[in-house]
XYZ file of C-alpha atoms in Angstrom:
340
model
C 22.274 26.162 -13.848
C 18.804 25.679 -15.309
C 20.124 23.447 -18.082
C 21.665 21.263 -15.487
C 18.571 20.946 -13.548
C 16.685 20.312 -16.798
C 19.023 17.379 -17.531
C 18.589 15.820 -14.319
C 15.141 15.900 -14.320
C 14.922 13.870 -17.668
C 14.943 10.140 -17.725
C 17.896 8.382 -18.853
C 18.376 7.092 -22.367
C 18.302 3.387 -21.046
C 15.395 4.138 -19.075
C 13.560 5.798 -22.149
C 14.555 2.901 -24.449
C 12.957 0.307 -21.788
C 9.847 2.421 -21.532
C 9.318 2.617 -25.306
C 10.212 -1.481 -25.572
C 7.379 -1.969 -22.862
C 5.025 0.326 -24.665
C 5.692 -1.443 -27.977
C 4.960 -4.927 -26.219
C 1.887 -3.631 -24.632
C 0.484 -2.157 -28.145
C 1.271 -5.890 -29.534
C -0.934 -7.393 -26.733
C -3.872 -5.230 -27.572
C -3.130 -5.630 -31.185
C -3.836 -9.315 -30.554
C -7.176 -8.666 -28.552
C -10.277 -10.194 -30.275
C -12.652 -7.827 -31.502
C -15.271 -6.763 -29.189
C -18.398 -8.697 -30.709
C -21.002 -10.356 -29.098
C -20.298 -13.791 -30.858
C -16.499 -13.634 -30.060
C -17.186 -12.695 -26.384
C -19.861 -15.496 -26.021
C -17.270 -17.951 -27.709
C -14.465 -17.073 -25.249
C -16.732 -17.136 -22.250
C -17.811 -20.728 -23.329
C -14.220 -21.602 -23.949
C -13.318 -20.726 -20.266
C -16.181 -22.184 -18.774
C -15.380 -25.556 -20.456
C -11.462 -25.306 -19.505
C -12.683 -24.467 -15.923
C -14.581 -27.482 -15.666
C -11.895 -29.641 -16.948
C -9.293 -28.279 -14.828
C -11.510 -29.031 -11.644
C -10.937 -32.625 -12.808
C -7.267 -32.541 -12.843
C -5.639 -34.262 -9.902
C -3.184 -31.598 -8.969
C -5.841 -28.551 -8.995
C -8.000 -30.566 -6.809
C -5.473 -31.690 -4.227
C -3.205 -28.548 -4.397
C -5.725 -25.670 -4.986
C -9.285 -26.779 -4.439
C -8.873 -28.836 -1.296
C -6.866 -26.125 0.782
C -9.419 -23.445 -0.608
C -12.248 -25.861 0.893
C -10.405 -26.493 4.080
C -9.738 -22.695 4.662
C -13.512 -21.685 3.807
C -14.922 -24.447 6.335
C -12.400 -23.458 9.132
C -13.671 -19.894 8.688
C -17.220 -20.407 7.973
C -18.826 -19.744 11.420
C -19.780 -16.008 11.468
C -18.205 -15.545 8.008
C -20.187 -12.550 6.730
C -18.650 -12.386 3.142
C -15.886 -13.788 0.882
C -14.012 -11.608 -1.663
C -12.516 -13.385 -4.304
C -9.907 -11.121 -6.415
C -7.377 -11.836 -9.090
C -4.489 -9.512 -10.096
C -1.959 -10.006 -12.745
C -3.461 -12.445 -14.961
C -3.200 -10.296 -17.875
C -5.303 -10.619 -21.468
C -7.011 -14.234 -21.062
C -8.494 -15.202 -24.327
C -6.778 -18.265 -25.693
C -5.624 -16.405 -28.841
C -3.781 -13.722 -26.605
C -2.101 -15.942 -23.828
C -2.530 -19.485 -23.169
C -1.022 -18.980 -19.685
C -3.302 -16.129 -19.139
C -6.351 -18.180 -20.346
C -5.441 -21.197 -18.014
C -5.048 -18.790 -15.076
C -8.425 -17.215 -15.783
C -10.013 -20.847 -16.116
C -8.612 -21.517 -12.605
C -9.981 -18.345 -11.325
C -13.380 -19.404 -12.373
C -12.690 -22.761 -10.915
C -11.980 -21.085 -7.531
C -15.148 -19.089 -7.796
C -17.371 -22.190 -8.339
C -15.464 -23.794 -5.199
C -16.274 -20.652 -3.327
C -19.907 -20.598 -4.399
C -20.211 -24.436 -3.326
C -18.915 -23.787 0.114
C -21.088 -20.978 0.799
C -24.053 -22.777 -0.169
C -23.335 -25.738 1.967
C -22.780 -23.631 5.163
C -25.298 -24.204 7.697
C -25.559 -20.644 9.236
C -26.794 -17.729 7.149
C -24.467 -14.950 6.238
C -23.837 -12.107 8.472
C -24.335 -8.565 7.691
C -22.476 -7.599 4.467
C -18.890 -6.757 5.124
C -16.740 -4.564 3.077
C -13.297 -5.271 1.948
C -11.184 -2.032 1.824
C -8.009 -1.249 -0.013
C -4.958 0.373 1.852
C -3.051 2.900 -0.280
C -0.705 4.240 2.231
C 0.872 2.568 5.377
C 1.681 5.757 7.058
C 0.110 6.221 10.558
C -2.992 8.497 10.503
C -3.726 8.025 6.624
C -7.080 7.176 5.995
C -7.655 3.984 3.592
C -9.423 4.188 0.448
C -12.771 2.395 0.751
C -13.261 -0.755 -1.371
C -16.664 -2.452 -0.918
C -18.650 -4.797 -2.906
C -22.416 -3.661 -3.958
C -25.069 -5.766 -3.254
C -25.834 -8.346 -0.513
C -24.079 -11.486 -2.052
C -22.014 -13.641 0.239
C -19.355 -13.809 -2.452
C -17.836 -10.845 -4.423
C -15.567 -11.818 -7.184
C -13.141 -9.073 -8.949
C -10.561 -8.952 -11.699
C -8.042 -6.196 -12.344
C -5.267 -5.931 -14.574
C -3.953 -2.905 -16.290
C -3.555 -4.743 -19.685
C -7.063 -5.742 -19.927
C -9.227 -3.651 -22.233
C -13.274 -3.486 -23.184
C -13.034 -7.039 -24.625
C -11.885 -8.567 -21.279
C -14.537 -6.488 -19.360
C -17.375 -7.637 -21.314
C -16.041 -11.178 -20.972
C -16.025 -10.762 -17.003
C -19.569 -9.534 -16.866
C -20.738 -12.431 -18.588
C -18.678 -14.737 -16.147
C -20.098 -12.849 -13.051
C -16.865 -11.206 -12.236
C -16.531 -7.470 -11.554
C -13.812 -5.558 -13.098
C -11.968 -2.936 -10.750
C -11.263 0.405 -12.293
C -8.648 1.455 -9.821
C -5.371 0.089 -9.702
C -4.731 -0.415 -5.897
C -1.152 -2.232 -6.345
C -2.363 -5.156 -4.452
C -3.101 -3.378 -1.342
C -6.508 -5.252 -0.383
C -7.487 -6.195 3.061
C -10.583 -7.263 4.667
C -12.331 -4.327 6.547
C -14.255 -6.564 8.782
C -12.945 -9.380 11.179
C -15.736 -11.683 9.760
C -14.736 -11.217 6.085
C -12.564 -13.533 4.251
C -10.062 -12.564 1.348
C -8.979 -15.100 -1.340
C -6.308 -13.394 -3.639
C -5.073 -15.290 -6.694
C -1.741 -13.295 -7.834
C -0.209 -15.757 -10.655
C 3.335 -14.526 -11.777
C 2.397 -11.070 -10.657
C 4.986 -8.756 -9.535
C 6.818 -9.313 -6.218
C 5.520 -5.558 -5.289
C 1.906 -6.574 -5.604
C 2.307 -9.695 -3.199
C 4.384 -7.554 -1.030
C 1.871 -4.832 -0.399
C -0.983 -7.401 -0.200
C 0.840 -9.241 2.652
C 1.719 -5.847 4.163
C -1.783 -4.595 4.033
C -2.928 -7.663 5.975
C -0.342 -7.324 8.532
C -1.333 -3.584 9.387
C -3.785 -3.480 12.493
C -7.535 -3.038 11.172
C -8.839 0.195 12.670
C -12.496 -1.222 12.455
C -11.871 -4.196 14.638
C -10.413 -4.464 18.124
C -9.231 -8.066 17.834
C -6.821 -8.810 20.548
C -4.074 -11.411 19.529
C -4.497 -11.361 16.095
C -1.960 -10.057 13.276
C -3.949 -7.697 11.271
C -6.328 -9.827 8.885
C -3.560 -12.133 7.677
C -5.423 -15.063 9.579
C -8.562 -14.214 7.180
C -6.425 -14.343 4.029
C -5.653 -16.964 1.656
C -3.195 -16.231 -0.994
C -2.537 -18.317 -4.417
C 0.553 -16.907 -6.040
C 4.264 -16.563 -6.389
C 5.961 -19.036 -3.993
C 7.798 -16.941 -1.377
C 10.228 -19.846 -0.480
C 13.434 -19.191 -2.270
C 11.742 -17.019 -4.981
C 11.525 -13.787 -3.254
C 14.006 -10.964 -4.450
C 17.218 -11.471 -2.225
C 16.888 -7.873 -1.299
C 13.541 -8.315 0.062
C 13.967 -9.006 3.779
C 10.359 -8.264 4.705
C 9.160 -11.338 2.871
C 12.002 -13.679 3.615
C 11.382 -13.014 7.434
C 7.657 -13.604 6.950
C 8.265 -17.120 5.311
C 8.647 -19.126 8.425
C 5.186 -17.997 9.896
C 3.108 -19.135 6.625
C 2.027 -22.592 5.431
C 2.541 -23.552 1.997
C 1.215 -25.721 -0.563
C 2.963 -25.978 -3.725
C 0.949 -26.713 -7.215
C 2.741 -30.010 -8.801
C 1.352 -30.842 -11.964
C 1.613 -34.702 -12.442
C 1.871 -36.593 -15.739
C 0.631 -39.995 -16.374
C 1.488 -41.448 -19.781
C 2.701 -38.169 -20.855
C -0.648 -36.460 -20.049
C -2.037 -34.580 -17.048
C -3.283 -36.894 -14.311
C -6.782 -36.390 -13.881
C -9.638 -37.803 -11.499
C -11.067 -41.201 -12.347
C -14.476 -41.031 -13.843
C -15.735 -43.043 -11.207
C -15.072 -40.575 -8.525
C -17.185 -37.745 -7.480
C -16.389 -34.827 -9.975
C -18.986 -32.089 -8.463
C -19.758 -31.308 -12.290
C -16.208 -31.229 -13.296
C -15.368 -32.563 -16.723
C -12.912 -35.574 -17.006
C -9.926 -35.791 -19.132
C -8.351 -32.321 -18.458
C -8.340 -29.308 -20.714
C -8.313 -29.567 -24.437
C -6.149 -28.135 -27.036
C -3.798 -27.154 -24.553
C -0.129 -29.012 -23.821
C 1.346 -29.998 -20.505
C 3.835 -27.328 -21.069
C 1.043 -24.649 -21.594
C -0.025 -25.873 -18.142
C 3.474 -25.849 -16.553
C 4.185 -22.353 -17.698
C 0.804 -21.057 -16.474
C 1.234 -22.578 -12.701
C 4.687 -22.904 -12.510
C 6.327 -21.528 -9.223
C 2.831 -20.990 -7.533
C 1.937 -21.858 -4.151
C -1.227 -21.808 -1.696
C -0.066 -19.555 1.337
C -1.745 -18.915 4.609
C -0.880 -17.876 8.007
C 0.231 -20.765 10.075
C -2.108 -20.167 13.038
C 0.010 -22.158 15.498
C 2.775 -19.382 15.021
C 0.430 -16.405 15.211
C 1.102 -15.285 18.690
C 5.148 -15.726 17.694
C 4.561 -13.636 14.705
C 2.551 -11.057 16.747
C 5.611 -10.793 19.159
C 7.999 -10.546 16.182
C 5.994 -8.132 14.146
C 8.084 -4.954 15.401
C 11.416 -6.750 14.027
C 9.806 -7.377 10.899
C 9.644 -3.535 9.752
C 6.567 -3.843 7.585
C 7.658 -1.928 4.444
C 5.797 1.111 2.848
C 3.295 0.201 0.202
C 4.606 0.776 -3.278
C 1.992 2.457 -5.449
C 3.876 3.063 -8.625
C 7.099 2.644 -10.565
C 8.451 -0.237 -12.602
C 8.226 -2.506 -9.431
C 4.488 -2.829 -9.675
C 4.463 -3.733 -13.650
C 7.371 -5.873 -14.238
């Protein structure tokens, strides 16, 4: 009897082999990580900043990413207390480790600069600092784990990836990005009705995106807002395009699609190169000519199947009415779903 129970508690051979293969892959990624030296860190930071400025001059980035972000910030600037910008799932981001991760981190820095510019331009001063909390359990009566930004800055920029190490943390520190120490599996939601959340999840596991959307559909205990669907109105997501790409078994995200507005990233070529903004146009400090040392295939891989998603406010009342039928799923906080 005991031997039978013991055998059932062991993982299967296939699962053990899969786990060992993933561990080897993770070890290989860490083996490629640059050494943690001030010179290497400074070089990677300079490279990321240059590429970020170059991306801001690329036509599809300005049209499909920065313009919707600017419009979102301007439409919510009245009474906005704080903007929280977070990146999940980028992975190791030096050019040596991953060109996709490098480009995605460069775009994240472009998002950061756009947020900084929008906050500088707004006419009203920021209100009291608002926290952003992470929900770790969707069960009623469970207290959410606190997640707040230190200081009084109107913009809080955070990064988390389980594959990131000390080298990436040092780079983030120089870039003005805070590295999260706790894996919250995508369960982030504004804790204040006047706080905005901009989540960048490029090619992340579907479970993280589902957790993020579910967290922002749950009622906010700190706000008595009537007629609003959780904090989804205050959330902008840049990540996997839900339309036709979500797992067929994920009924929740499929039902949520009609209530969202989508803007797909569409990289355009001009004479075999990425189409960039004309130098005569206002570039806001962006570098003309596009990112150097990277092919159009690198750009295509980094930003494929990605869309800017937000609540369609015209359908918010309908979503509020349909919410009981959506059956918000429990948050997934572990297992292969959140790492694959």
